[in-house]
Amino acid sequence: MATFKLIRTASLAALIAGAVLAPTPQAIAADRASSSVIQVAASEATSRFIPLGIGKSVAIDLPTDIKDVLVADPKIANAVIRTSRRVYMIGVTVGQTNIFFFDVNGRQIAGFDIAVTRDLNGVRAALKQSMPEADIRIEGVGPEGIMLSGSASSPAEAQQAFDIASKLVGDGAKVVNGISVRGRDQVMLKVTVAEMQRDVIKQLGVDLSGTLNYGSAVVNFNTANPFSASGQPLNAGSFAGTFKGVTATLRAMDRAGVIRTLAEPNLTAISGETANFLVGGEFPFVSGVDPNTRQPQVEFKKFGVSLIFTPVVLSEGRISLKVFQEVSELSSEGALQNQGFSIPSLKVRRAETTVEIPSGGSLAMAGMIQEQTKQAINGTPGLMQVPILGSLFKSRDYVNRQTELMVLVTPYIVRAVAQKELSRPDDGFVDSTDPSAALLGRLNRIYGPAGNTKVEPPRGSYQGKYGFILD
């Protein structure tokens, strides 16, 4: 009986111990989940980028012993293991691949993203020899392309690097120019536009009106010969006289005029950028009618002195300059009448050129001379051909116009200055007092330099006040 109790007690203890040591359903599910997790042993996220040239190699020492190596594409690059921790990677052909190294436990030791490009050492040596002071780097892009990066001191230096790389590669389309220019130069263009125009108009004509009686025959006549060259008589003044019922009206006029146009614009632009300048205005003209509102559509056309230029600093003191100059003015000649509106025409003189000029040198675009002569004779057929007396039956209109345009261009390489070093046209200007304006007719006071500083008297004998004055 005692033995049976002992066996039953031992069995109960074994069952209790087994219940405690047996895994629960939750533990079994957790073990199954942990064993089904997918882990990435090697990827490009932990890889290092290494560029290689065709037929070039690189030696790498790893921290632990190498058990296994994976080369994605042996046709592009290959890995040769000489010792347990040293490996040689060799570029075979142009392309990209990756190489991974594993230890004895299957863990990744290192990964490399290999880009095999053409050998660029020859291009690097040529750039270094041609421009030793330039900081220009060259890298391969894609199978055959290359990219230039870094900085150059001038656009000409960057262009020279691009030309050298294009020549050695064989095709400029395969070269990407990413060179930045340090301290881009600024160019100020001083332009003088001078135009002289001289007009001479001569008009002479006789108009007859009256009645001639010869026996029973009566002849009534009235002649009004126009001035077709200029389009209209210069004025309405005339001389009239009557002889035996015939009135003769003499219209004669001689006019000479001179027009002078002068503009001196100054523009500043960064090297390689375009700047434009316009002194003039815009005139409206009707371009059409709105189909919905039936209202005229008005547009504006610019006229005046226009300047467009693009400077490129090639080197210190040398500037490539593209200049476009236009001088236009409104004219009644060729005006268009549209729906009761008169649209004037434009007289335009243009000059466009591209030159290479030193800083401070001047370019003169001259020789733009235009001369126009118009002459018209109107009269009564037959009678106007009679010598001397034929002048009573005709009118003569003569117009001569001479124009010469000259453009002077002077570029300067400039630097920014402090505001205090600049002056304005109104520096030191003071309005005149009421008594001075009313009694003496002055618009401003006599003044000197800005800041009320003392003005030195001019040399030589001078009586009265001195300084600067605006009329």
Tab-separated table of C-alpha atoms in Angstrom:
chain	number	residue	atom	x	y	z
A	1	MET	CA	0.000	0.000	0.000
A	2	ALA	CA	2.819	2.364	0.800
A	3	THR	CA	4.471	1.449	-2.436
A	4	PHE	CA	1.317	2.277	-4.459
A	5	LYS	CA	1.041	5.708	-2.835
A	6	LEU	CA	4.688	6.424	-3.648
A	7	ILE	CA	4.174	5.511	-7.312
A	8	ARG	CA	1.013	7.624	-7.522
A	9	THR	CA	2.802	10.621	-5.961
A	10	ALA	CA	5.733	10.311	-8.368
A	11	SER	CA	3.359	10.120	-11.354
A	12	LEU	CA	1.503	13.223	-10.195
A	13	ALA	CA	4.781	15.119	-9.803
A	14	ALA	CA	5.865	14.084	-13.300
A	15	LEU	CA	2.577	15.269	-14.784
A	16	ILE	CA	2.899	18.626	-13.032
A	17	ALA	CA	6.489	19.045	-14.247
A	18	GLY	CA	5.490	18.094	-17.765
A	19	ALA	CA	2.651	20.607	-17.743
A	20	VAL	CA	5.041	23.313	-16.624
A	21	LEU	CA	7.747	22.446	-19.181
A	22	ALA	CA	5.391	21.862	-22.135
A	23	PRO	CA	5.226	24.866	-24.604
A	24	THR	CA	2.003	26.832	-24.752
A	25	PRO	CA	0.125	27.422	-28.078
A	26	GLN	CA	1.213	31.082	-28.085
A	27	ALA	CA	4.863	30.082	-27.741
A	28	ILE	CA	4.530	27.610	-30.593
A	29	ALA	CA	2.973	30.319	-32.874
A	30	ALA	CA	5.746	32.796	-31.973
A	31	ASP	CA	8.438	30.248	-32.850
A	32	ARG	CA	6.808	29.550	-36.179
A	33	ALA	CA	6.544	33.336	-36.969
A	34	SER	CA	10.186	33.964	-36.083
A	35	SER	CA	11.343	31.155	-38.314
A	36	SER	CA	9.338	32.542	-41.364
A	37	VAL	CA	10.720	36.135	-41.335
A	38	ILE	CA	12.611	37.048	-44.575
A	39	GLN	CA	15.868	38.903	-43.990
A	40	VAL	CA	17.927	40.723	-46.646
A	41	ALA	CA	21.472	39.509	-46.400
A	42	ALA	CA	22.964	42.005	-48.900
A	43	SER	CA	21.603	44.999	-50.857
A	44	GLU	CA	22.639	48.216	-52.577
A	45	ALA	CA	21.495	50.241	-49.552
A	46	THR	CA	24.738	49.383	-47.766
A	47	SER	CA	26.935	49.390	-50.858
A	48	ARG	CA	29.746	51.805	-51.619
A	49	PHE	CA	30.134	53.352	-55.061
A	50	ILE	CA	33.431	52.710	-56.872
A	51	PRO	CA	34.121	54.015	-60.418
A	52	LEU	CA	36.463	51.949	-62.558
A	53	GLY	CA	37.943	52.413	-65.972
A	54	ILE	CA	38.077	49.689	-68.584
A	55	GLY	CA	41.090	47.528	-67.794
A	56	LYS	CA	41.657	49.313	-64.470
A	57	SER	CA	41.623	47.663	-61.039
A	58	VAL	CA	41.321	48.533	-57.368
A	59	ALA	CA	42.597	46.579	-54.340
A	60	ILE	CA	40.481	46.447	-51.155
A	61	ASP	CA	41.288	45.002	-47.714
A	62	LEU	CA	38.299	43.625	-45.771
A	63	PRO	CA	38.058	43.435	-41.940
A	64	THR	CA	37.264	39.679	-41.738
A	65	ASP	CA	37.991	36.561	-43.719
A	66	ILE	CA	36.106	36.063	-46.974
A	67	LYS	CA	34.124	32.877	-47.388
A	68	ASP	CA	31.900	33.699	-50.379
A	69	VAL	CA	31.736	36.370	-53.115
A	70	LEU	CA	28.854	37.337	-55.429
A	71	VAL	CA	29.443	39.181	-58.735
A	72	ALA	CA	26.164	40.248	-60.374
A	73	ASP	CA	27.556	40.517	-63.905
A	74	PRO	CA	31.062	39.124	-64.473
A	75	LYS	CA	31.059	40.522	-68.026
A	76	ILE	CA	31.266	44.082	-66.634
A	77	ALA	CA	33.547	43.624	-63.595
A	78	ASN	CA	35.366	40.744	-61.921
A	79	ALA	CA	36.662	40.100	-58.409
A	80	VAL	CA	39.878	38.165	-57.707
A	81	ILE	CA	40.578	37.024	-54.108
A	82	ARG	CA	44.309	36.725	-53.484
A	83	THR	CA	44.222	36.254	-49.680
A	84	SER	CA	41.486	35.684	-47.154
A	85	ARG	CA	41.042	39.443	-46.641
A	86	ARG	CA	42.350	41.096	-49.818
A	87	VAL	CA	40.403	41.310	-53.068
A	88	TYR	CA	41.121	42.840	-56.486
A	89	MET	CA	38.203	44.267	-58.535
A	90	ILE	CA	38.845	44.694	-62.263
A	91	GLY	CA	36.756	46.666	-64.812
A	92	VAL	CA	36.062	44.628	-67.949
A	93	THR	CA	33.602	46.600	-70.089
A	94	VAL	CA	31.385	49.687	-69.869
A	95	GLY	CA	28.382	49.151	-67.616
A	96	GLN	CA	27.222	48.846	-63.995
A	97	THR	CA	27.165	45.910	-61.598
A	98	ASN	CA	27.598	45.128	-57.906
A	99	ILE	CA	29.817	42.784	-55.859
A	100	PHE	CA	29.097	41.434	-52.349
A	101	PHE	CA	31.415	39.605	-49.907
A	102	PHE	CA	30.261	37.247	-47.103
A	103	ASP	CA	31.995	35.653	-44.095
A	104	VAL	CA	31.897	32.042	-42.904
A	105	ASN	CA	28.546	32.594	-41.162
A	106	GLY	CA	26.903	34.025	-44.317
A	107	ARG	CA	26.857	37.611	-43.055
A	108	GLN	CA	27.691	40.454	-45.454
A	109	ILE	CA	31.151	41.862	-45.005
A	110	ALA	CA	30.943	44.606	-47.667
A	111	GLY	CA	29.093	45.533	-50.843
A	112	PHE	CA	30.280	47.634	-53.767
A	113	ASP	CA	28.355	49.311	-56.593
A	114	ILE	CA	30.727	49.250	-59.548
A	115	ALA	CA	30.392	51.657	-62.496
A	116	VAL	CA	32.797	50.816	-65.299
A	117	THR	CA	33.319	53.752	-67.692
A	118	ARG	CA	35.867	54.699	-70.258
A	119	ASP	CA	39.306	55.676	-69.024
A	120	LEU	CA	39.243	59.421	-68.333
A	121	ASN	CA	42.790	59.863	-67.092
A	122	GLY	CA	43.890	61.149	-70.499
A	123	VAL	CA	41.188	63.810	-70.440
A	124	ARG	CA	42.082	64.758	-66.856
A	125	ALA	CA	45.736	65.111	-67.782
A	126	ALA	CA	44.902	67.279	-70.805
A	127	LEU	CA	42.683	69.575	-68.719
A	128	LYS	CA	45.308	69.831	-65.978
A	129	GLN	CA	48.015	70.669	-68.469
A	130	SER	CA	45.943	73.271	-70.328
A	131	MET	CA	44.394	74.913	-67.244
A	132	PRO	CA	46.541	74.180	-64.176
A	133	GLU	CA	44.798	76.823	-62.041
A	134	ALA	CA	41.246	75.661	-62.782
A	135	ASP	CA	39.340	73.411	-60.395
A	136	ILE	CA	37.649	71.144	-62.954
A	137	ARG	CA	36.584	67.569	-62.283
A	138	ILE	CA	35.524	64.965	-64.845
A	139	GLU	CA	33.388	61.881	-64.259
A	140	GLY	CA	31.787	59.270	-66.466
A	141	VAL	CA	28.015	59.336	-67.072
A	142	GLY	CA	26.298	56.360	-68.641
A	143	PRO	CA	28.019	54.077	-71.122
A	144	GLU	CA	29.784	56.765	-73.150
A	145	GLY	CA	28.987	60.187	-71.635
A	146	ILE	CA	31.122	62.318	-69.335
A	147	MET	CA	30.282	65.234	-67.042
A	148	LEU	CA	32.470	68.232	-66.251
A	149	SER	CA	32.046	69.835	-62.830
A	150	GLY	CA	33.905	72.260	-60.616
A	151	SER	CA	34.562	75.955	-61.180
A	152	ALA	CA	36.380	78.177	-63.655
A	153	SER	CA	37.535	81.769	-63.446
A	154	SER	CA	35.804	82.884	-66.674
A	155	PRO	CA	33.298	81.645	-69.247
A	156	ALA	CA	36.142	81.325	-71.753
A	157	GLU	CA	37.956	78.911	-69.443
A	158	ALA	CA	34.803	76.821	-69.006
A	159	GLN	CA	34.266	76.771	-72.764
A	160	GLN	CA	37.888	75.736	-73.322
A	161	ALA	CA	37.462	72.777	-70.949
A	162	PHE	CA	34.313	71.758	-72.795
A	163	ASP	CA	36.069	71.964	-76.164
A	164	ILE	CA	38.995	69.840	-74.951
A	165	ALA	CA	36.694	67.180	-73.510
A	166	SER	CA	34.554	67.142	-76.680
A	167	LYS	CA	37.643	66.742	-78.846
A	168	LEU	CA	39.015	63.829	-76.823
A	169	VAL	CA	35.645	62.081	-76.512
A	170	GLY	CA	34.859	62.593	-80.166
A	171	ASP	CA	31.321	63.944	-79.788
A	172	GLY	CA	30.306	67.121	-77.953
A	173	ALA	CA	26.776	65.767	-77.424
A	174	LYS	CA	28.225	63.212	-74.972
A	175	VAL	CA	29.751	65.936	-72.742
A	176	VAL	CA	27.683	67.560	-69.990
A	177	ASN	CA	29.128	70.939	-68.995
A	178	GLY	CA	28.365	71.593	-65.332
A	179	ILE	CA	31.236	74.012	-64.699
A	180	SER	CA	30.293	77.096	-62.695
A	181	VAL	CA	32.010	80.434	-63.239
A	182	ARG	CA	33.480	82.103	-60.181
A	183	GLY	CA	32.684	85.809	-59.746
A	184	ARG	CA	30.851	86.458	-63.005
A	185	ASP	CA	31.936	89.750	-64.523
A	186	GLN	CA	29.595	92.647	-65.135
A	187	VAL	CA	29.813	94.777	-68.250
A	188	MET	CA	28.610	98.355	-68.554
A	189	LEU	CA	27.849	99.505	-72.082
A	190	LYS	CA	28.063	103.209	-72.802
A	191	VAL	CA	26.233	104.021	-76.020
A	192	THR	CA	25.947	107.288	-77.924
A	193	VAL	CA	23.307	107.480	-80.637
A	194	ALA	CA	23.628	110.594	-82.815
A	195	GLU	CA	21.446	111.303	-85.827
A	196	MET	CA	21.300	114.352	-88.071
A	197	GLN	CA	18.455	114.888	-90.510
A	198	ARG	CA	18.222	117.745	-93.002
A	199	ASP	CA	15.072	118.490	-95.018
A	200	VAL	CA	14.801	120.892	-97.953
A	201	ILE	CA	11.428	121.535	-99.593
A	202	LYS	CA	10.828	123.921	-102.491
A	203	GLN	CA	7.395	124.660	-103.943
A	204	LEU	CA	6.425	126.961	-106.818
A	205	GLY	CA	3.123	127.011	-108.647
A	206	VAL	CA	0.659	129.335	-110.392
A	207	ASP	CA	-3.105	128.892	-110.417
A	208	LEU	CA	-5.235	130.765	-112.951
A	209	SER	CA	-8.915	131.523	-112.812
A	210	GLY	CA	-11.040	133.821	-114.957
A	211	THR	CA	-12.912	134.296	-118.248
A	212	LEU	CA	-11.582	135.151	-121.712
A	213	ASN	CA	-13.859	136.636	-124.398
A	214	TYR	CA	-12.939	136.417	-128.043
A	215	GLY	CA	-15.766	137.621	-130.175
A	216	SER	CA	-18.771	135.522	-129.398
A	217	ALA	CA	-16.605	132.796	-127.820
A	218	VAL	CA	-16.283	132.731	-124.052
A	219	VAL	CA	-13.668	130.548	-122.286
A	220	ASN	CA	-13.890	129.917	-118.554
A	221	PHE	CA	-10.928	128.237	-116.884
A	222	ASN	CA	-9.784	127.473	-113.351
A	223	THR	CA	-6.496	125.638	-112.656
A	224	ALA	CA	-5.343	124.312	-109.254
A	225	ASN	CA	-2.088	122.387	-109.664
A	226	PRO	CA	-1.295	120.188	-106.608
A	227	PHE	CA	2.054	119.595	-104.896
A	228	SER	CA	2.223	115.814	-105.104
A	229	ALA	CA	5.814	115.255	-103.919
A	230	SER	CA	5.243	116.520	-100.366
A	231	GLY	CA	1.526	115.810	-100.444
A	232	GLN	CA	0.323	119.299	-99.573
A	233	PRO	CA	1.358	122.949	-99.766
A	234	LEU	CA	3.577	124.160	-96.967
A	235	ASN	CA	1.167	126.918	-95.993
A	236	ALA	CA	-1.932	128.706	-97.194
A	237	GLY	CA	-0.136	131.968	-98.024
A	238	SER	CA	-0.173	133.135	-101.642
A	239	PHE	CA	0.117	136.182	-103.909
A	240	ALA	CA	-2.748	137.030	-106.258
A	241	GLY	CA	-3.126	139.496	-109.119
A	242	THR	CA	-5.790	140.244	-111.769
A	243	PHE	CA	-5.200	141.244	-115.365
A	244	LYS	CA	-8.117	141.752	-117.780
A	245	GLY	CA	-10.422	139.495	-115.809
A	246	VAL	CA	-7.839	136.743	-115.236
A	247	THR	CA	-6.682	136.126	-111.666
A	248	ALA	CA	-3.274	134.578	-111.149
A	249	THR	CA	-2.424	133.096	-107.736
A	250	LEU	CA	1.245	132.480	-107.024
A	251	ARG	CA	2.115	129.921	-104.368
A	252	ALA	CA	5.813	129.760	-103.518
A	253	MET	CA	7.594	128.427	-100.478
A	254	ASP	CA	11.105	127.321	-99.596
A	255	ARG	CA	11.748	125.480	-96.321
A	256	ALA	CA	14.902	123.994	-94.794
A	257	GLY	CA	14.991	122.163	-91.475
A	258	VAL	CA	17.463	120.282	-89.332
A	259	ILE	CA	16.621	117.570	-86.795
A	260	ARG	CA	19.178	116.401	-84.247
A	261	THR	CA	18.634	113.230	-82.230
A	262	LEU	CA	20.991	112.365	-79.363
A	263	ALA	CA	20.694	109.581	-76.818
A	264	GLU	CA	23.360	108.319	-74.430
A	265	PRO	CA	22.050	105.264	-72.576
A	266	ASN	CA	24.217	103.350	-70.125
A	267	LEU	CA	23.402	99.731	-69.330
A	268	THR	CA	25.020	97.128	-67.070
A	269	ALA	CA	24.564	93.366	-67.431
A	270	ILE	CA	26.192	90.181	-66.160
A	271	SER	CA	28.450	88.419	-68.607
A	272	GLY	CA	26.346	86.192	-70.826
A	273	GLU	CA	23.031	87.889	-69.985
A	274	THR	CA	20.994	90.258	-72.180
A	275	ALA	CA	20.016	93.819	-71.301
A	276	ASN	CA	17.687	96.132	-73.222
A	277	PHE	CA	16.928	99.835	-73.148
A	278	LEU	CA	14.186	101.958	-74.723
A	279	VAL	CA	13.772	105.724	-74.786
A	280	GLY	CA	10.624	106.726	-76.594
A	281	GLY	CA	7.056	105.632	-76.173
A	282	GLU	CA	4.216	103.518	-77.434
A	283	PHE	CA	1.442	104.559	-79.776
A	284	PRO	CA	-1.958	102.834	-79.978
A	285	PHE	CA	-3.450	101.363	-83.100
A	286	VAL	CA	-6.582	99.377	-83.846
A	287	SER	CA	-5.697	95.787	-84.657
A	288	GLY	CA	-9.232	94.501	-85.151
A	289	VAL	CA	-12.738	94.288	-83.743
A	290	ASP	CA	-13.865	92.034	-80.908
A	291	PRO	CA	-16.433	89.647	-82.434
A	292	ASN	CA	-18.411	89.509	-79.175
A	293	THR	CA	-18.570	93.142	-78.059
A	294	ARG	CA	-17.973	94.688	-81.508
A	295	GLN	CA	-15.517	97.052	-79.838
A	296	PRO	CA	-12.188	97.915	-81.468
A	297	GLN	CA	-9.138	96.057	-80.122
A	298	VAL	CA	-6.263	98.394	-79.361
A	299	GLU	CA	-2.612	97.371	-79.259
A	300	PHE	CA	0.522	99.395	-78.632
A	301	LYS	CA	3.690	99.591	-80.694
A	302	LYS	CA	6.996	100.789	-79.285
A	303	PHE	CA	9.098	103.455	-80.949
A	304	GLY	CA	12.137	105.527	-80.050
A	305	VAL	CA	15.762	104.632	-79.374
A	306	SER	CA	16.086	100.938	-78.522
A	307	LEU	CA	19.236	99.091	-77.475
A	308	ILE	CA	19.723	95.363	-76.875
A	309	PHE	CA	23.146	93.937	-76.094
A	310	THR	CA	24.635	90.678	-74.820
A	311	PRO	CA	28.225	90.822	-73.479
A	312	VAL	CA	30.437	87.789	-72.860
A	313	VAL	CA	33.734	88.322	-71.027
A	314	LEU	CA	36.224	86.053	-72.788
A	315	SER	CA	39.193	86.896	-70.589
A	316	GLU	CA	40.460	89.789	-68.558
A	317	GLY	CA	39.943	92.857	-70.730
A	318	ARG	CA	38.439	91.028	-73.769
A	319	ILE	CA	34.683	91.194	-74.400
A	320	SER	CA	32.569	89.562	-77.085
A	321	LEU	CA	29.675	91.939	-77.676
A	322	LYS	CA	26.445	91.439	-79.595
A	323	VAL	CA	24.651	94.754	-80.148
A	324	PHE	CA	21.244	95.468	-81.679
A	325	GLN	CA	20.392	99.154	-82.117
A	326	GLU	CA	17.159	100.622	-83.479
A	327	VAL	CA	15.995	104.209	-83.930
A	328	SER	CA	12.366	104.669	-84.962
A	329	GLU	CA	9.974	107.601	-85.210
A	330	LEU	CA	6.356	108.186	-86.122
A	331	SER	CA	5.603	109.305	-89.656
A	332	SER	CA	2.502	110.270	-91.589
A	333	GLU	CA	3.952	108.780	-94.769
A	334	GLY	CA	2.350	105.431	-95.392
A	335	ALA	CA	-0.235	105.951	-92.630
A	336	LEU	CA	-3.165	103.531	-92.701
A	337	GLN	CA	-6.797	104.505	-92.351
A	338	ASN	CA	-8.815	101.815	-90.580
A	339	GLN	CA	-12.457	102.251	-89.559
A	340	GLY	CA	-12.088	105.954	-89.073
A	341	PHE	CA	-8.766	105.645	-87.227
A	342	SER	CA	-5.441	106.836	-88.603
A	343	ILE	CA	-2.556	104.483	-87.848
A	344	PRO	CA	0.833	106.171	-88.328
A	345	SER	CA	3.797	104.417	-89.862
A	346	LEU	CA	7.284	104.036	-88.449
A	347	LYS	CA	10.589	105.149	-89.894
A	348	VAL	CA	13.158	102.678	-88.639
A	349	ARG	CA	16.957	102.581	-88.757
A	350	ARG	CA	18.556	99.404	-87.396
A	351	ALA	CA	22.091	98.218	-86.792
A	352	GLU	CA	23.115	94.779	-85.520
A	353	THR	CA	26.609	93.390	-85.103
A	354	THR	CA	28.772	91.034	-83.035
A	355	VAL	CA	32.348	92.102	-82.355
A	356	GLU	CA	35.226	91.383	-80.001
A	357	ILE	CA	36.455	94.507	-78.292
A	358	PRO	CA	38.691	95.311	-75.292
A	359	SER	CA	37.325	96.901	-72.140
A	360	GLY	CA	37.299	100.661	-72.661
A	361	GLY	CA	37.619	100.390	-76.442
A	362	SER	CA	35.022	102.009	-78.686
A	363	LEU	CA	33.134	100.681	-81.649
A	364	ALA	CA	31.668	103.110	-84.186
A	365	MET	CA	28.787	101.887	-86.312
A	366	ALA	CA	28.776	104.676	-88.873
A	367	GLY	CA	28.135	105.126	-92.546
A	368	MET	CA	24.359	104.744	-92.201
A	369	ILE	CA	23.627	107.606	-94.600
A	370	GLN	CA	20.329	107.897	-96.378
A	371	GLU	CA	19.393	110.526	-98.951
A	372	GLN	CA	15.978	110.774	-100.560
A	373	THR	CA	14.995	113.156	-103.337
A	374	LYS	CA	11.482	113.571	-104.681
A	375	GLN	CA	10.444	115.977	-107.423
A	376	ALA	CA	7.062	116.338	-109.126
A	377	ILE	CA	5.700	118.716	-111.799
A	378	ASN	CA	1.940	119.035	-112.288
A	379	GLY	CA	0.187	121.230	-114.852
A	380	THR	CA	-2.077	121.559	-117.864
A	381	PRO	CA	-1.041	119.277	-120.722
A	382	GLY	CA	0.357	121.137	-123.692
A	383	LEU	CA	0.382	124.565	-122.085
A	384	MET	CA	2.894	123.537	-119.408
A	385	GLN	CA	5.371	122.638	-122.178
A	386	VAL	CA	5.449	126.185	-123.564
A	387	PRO	CA	8.788	127.866	-122.726
A	388	ILE	CA	8.608	130.601	-120.091
A	389	LEU	CA	4.815	131.078	-120.346
A	390	GLY	CA	4.351	127.424	-119.459
A	391	SER	CA	5.275	128.262	-115.835
A	392	LEU	CA	1.846	129.876	-115.507
A	393	PHE	CA	0.171	126.511	-116.053
A	394	LYS	CA	2.192	124.193	-113.814
A	395	SER	CA	3.504	123.662	-110.278
A	396	ARG	CA	6.836	122.241	-109.159
A	397	ASP	CA	7.417	120.426	-105.871
A	398	TYR	CA	10.938	119.447	-104.762
A	399	VAL	CA	11.822	117.479	-101.589
A	400	ASN	CA	15.326	116.498	-100.483
A	401	ARG	CA	15.958	114.602	-97.234
A	402	GLN	CA	19.382	113.607	-95.915
A	403	THR	CA	19.861	111.454	-92.825
A	404	GLU	CA	22.974	110.125	-91.133
A	405	LEU	CA	22.979	107.850	-88.084
A	406	MET	CA	26.034	107.010	-86.021
A	407	VAL	CA	26.257	104.707	-83.007
A	408	LEU	CA	29.264	104.681	-80.658
A	409	VAL	CA	29.560	101.694	-78.304
A	410	THR	CA	32.079	101.479	-75.451
A	411	PRO	CA	31.994	98.460	-73.065
A	412	TYR	CA	33.610	98.487	-69.619
A	413	ILE	CA	34.152	95.676	-67.126
A	414	VAL	CA	32.777	97.156	-63.907
A	415	ARG	CA	32.550	96.302	-60.223
A	416	ALA	CA	29.953	97.306	-57.655
A	417	VAL	CA	30.708	100.407	-55.557
A	418	ALA	CA	29.344	101.818	-52.322
A	419	GLN	CA	26.364	104.136	-52.528
A	420	LYS	CA	28.257	106.988	-50.895
A	421	GLU	CA	30.676	107.011	-53.839
A	422	LEU	CA	27.884	107.777	-56.291
A	423	SER	CA	26.386	111.175	-57.086
A	424	ARG	CA	22.995	112.220	-58.423
A	425	PRO	CA	22.081	115.082	-60.763
A	426	ASP	CA	20.149	116.802	-57.962
A	427	ASP	CA	22.947	116.718	-55.379
A	428	GLY	CA	23.147	120.133	-53.757
A	429	PHE	CA	20.049	121.484	-55.512
A	430	VAL	CA	18.052	124.058	-53.516
A	431	ASP	CA	14.825	125.703	-54.643
A	432	SER	CA	14.877	129.444	-55.125
A	433	THR	CA	13.185	131.641	-52.555
A	434	ASP	CA	9.969	133.457	-53.406
A	435	PRO	CA	11.570	136.933	-53.651
A	436	SER	CA	14.365	135.572	-55.847
A	437	ALA	CA	11.915	133.789	-58.128
A	438	ALA	CA	9.473	136.700	-58.370
A	439	LEU	CA	11.972	139.563	-58.710
A	440	LEU	CA	14.979	137.932	-60.372
A	441	GLY	CA	13.307	135.072	-62.220
A	442	ARG	CA	15.546	132.400	-60.700
A	443	LEU	CA	14.379	128.818	-60.461
A	444	ASN	CA	17.076	127.648	-58.064
A	445	ARG	CA	19.799	129.020	-55.867
A	446	ILE	CA	23.463	129.078	-56.731
A	447	TYR	CA	24.974	126.146	-54.918
A	448	GLY	CA	28.161	124.193	-54.521
A	449	PRO	CA	28.950	120.531	-53.800
A	450	ALA	CA	26.677	118.496	-51.564
A	451	GLY	CA	27.224	118.776	-47.819
A	452	ASN	CA	27.504	122.587	-47.788
A	453	THR	CA	31.258	122.357	-48.105
A	454	LYS	CA	33.227	125.383	-49.110
A	455	VAL	CA	33.733	125.774	-52.830
A	456	GLU	CA	37.134	126.836	-54.044
A	457	PRO	CA	37.038	129.918	-56.264
A	458	PRO	CA	37.857	129.333	-59.939
A	459	ARG	CA	41.284	130.245	-61.173
A	460	GLY	CA	41.762	133.546	-62.871
A	461	SER	CA	39.759	136.725	-62.498
A	462	TYR	CA	36.103	136.101	-61.778
A	463	GLN	CA	33.617	138.611	-60.449
A	464	GLY	CA	30.486	137.548	-58.632
A	465	LYS	CA	29.288	134.350	-57.034
A	466	TYR	CA	30.601	131.009	-58.144
A	467	GLY	CA	29.348	127.445	-57.910
A	468	PHE	CA	26.900	125.366	-59.938
A	469	ILE	CA	23.523	126.429	-61.185
A	470	LEU	CA	20.672	124.869	-63.135
A	471	ASP	CA	18.906	127.097	-65.649
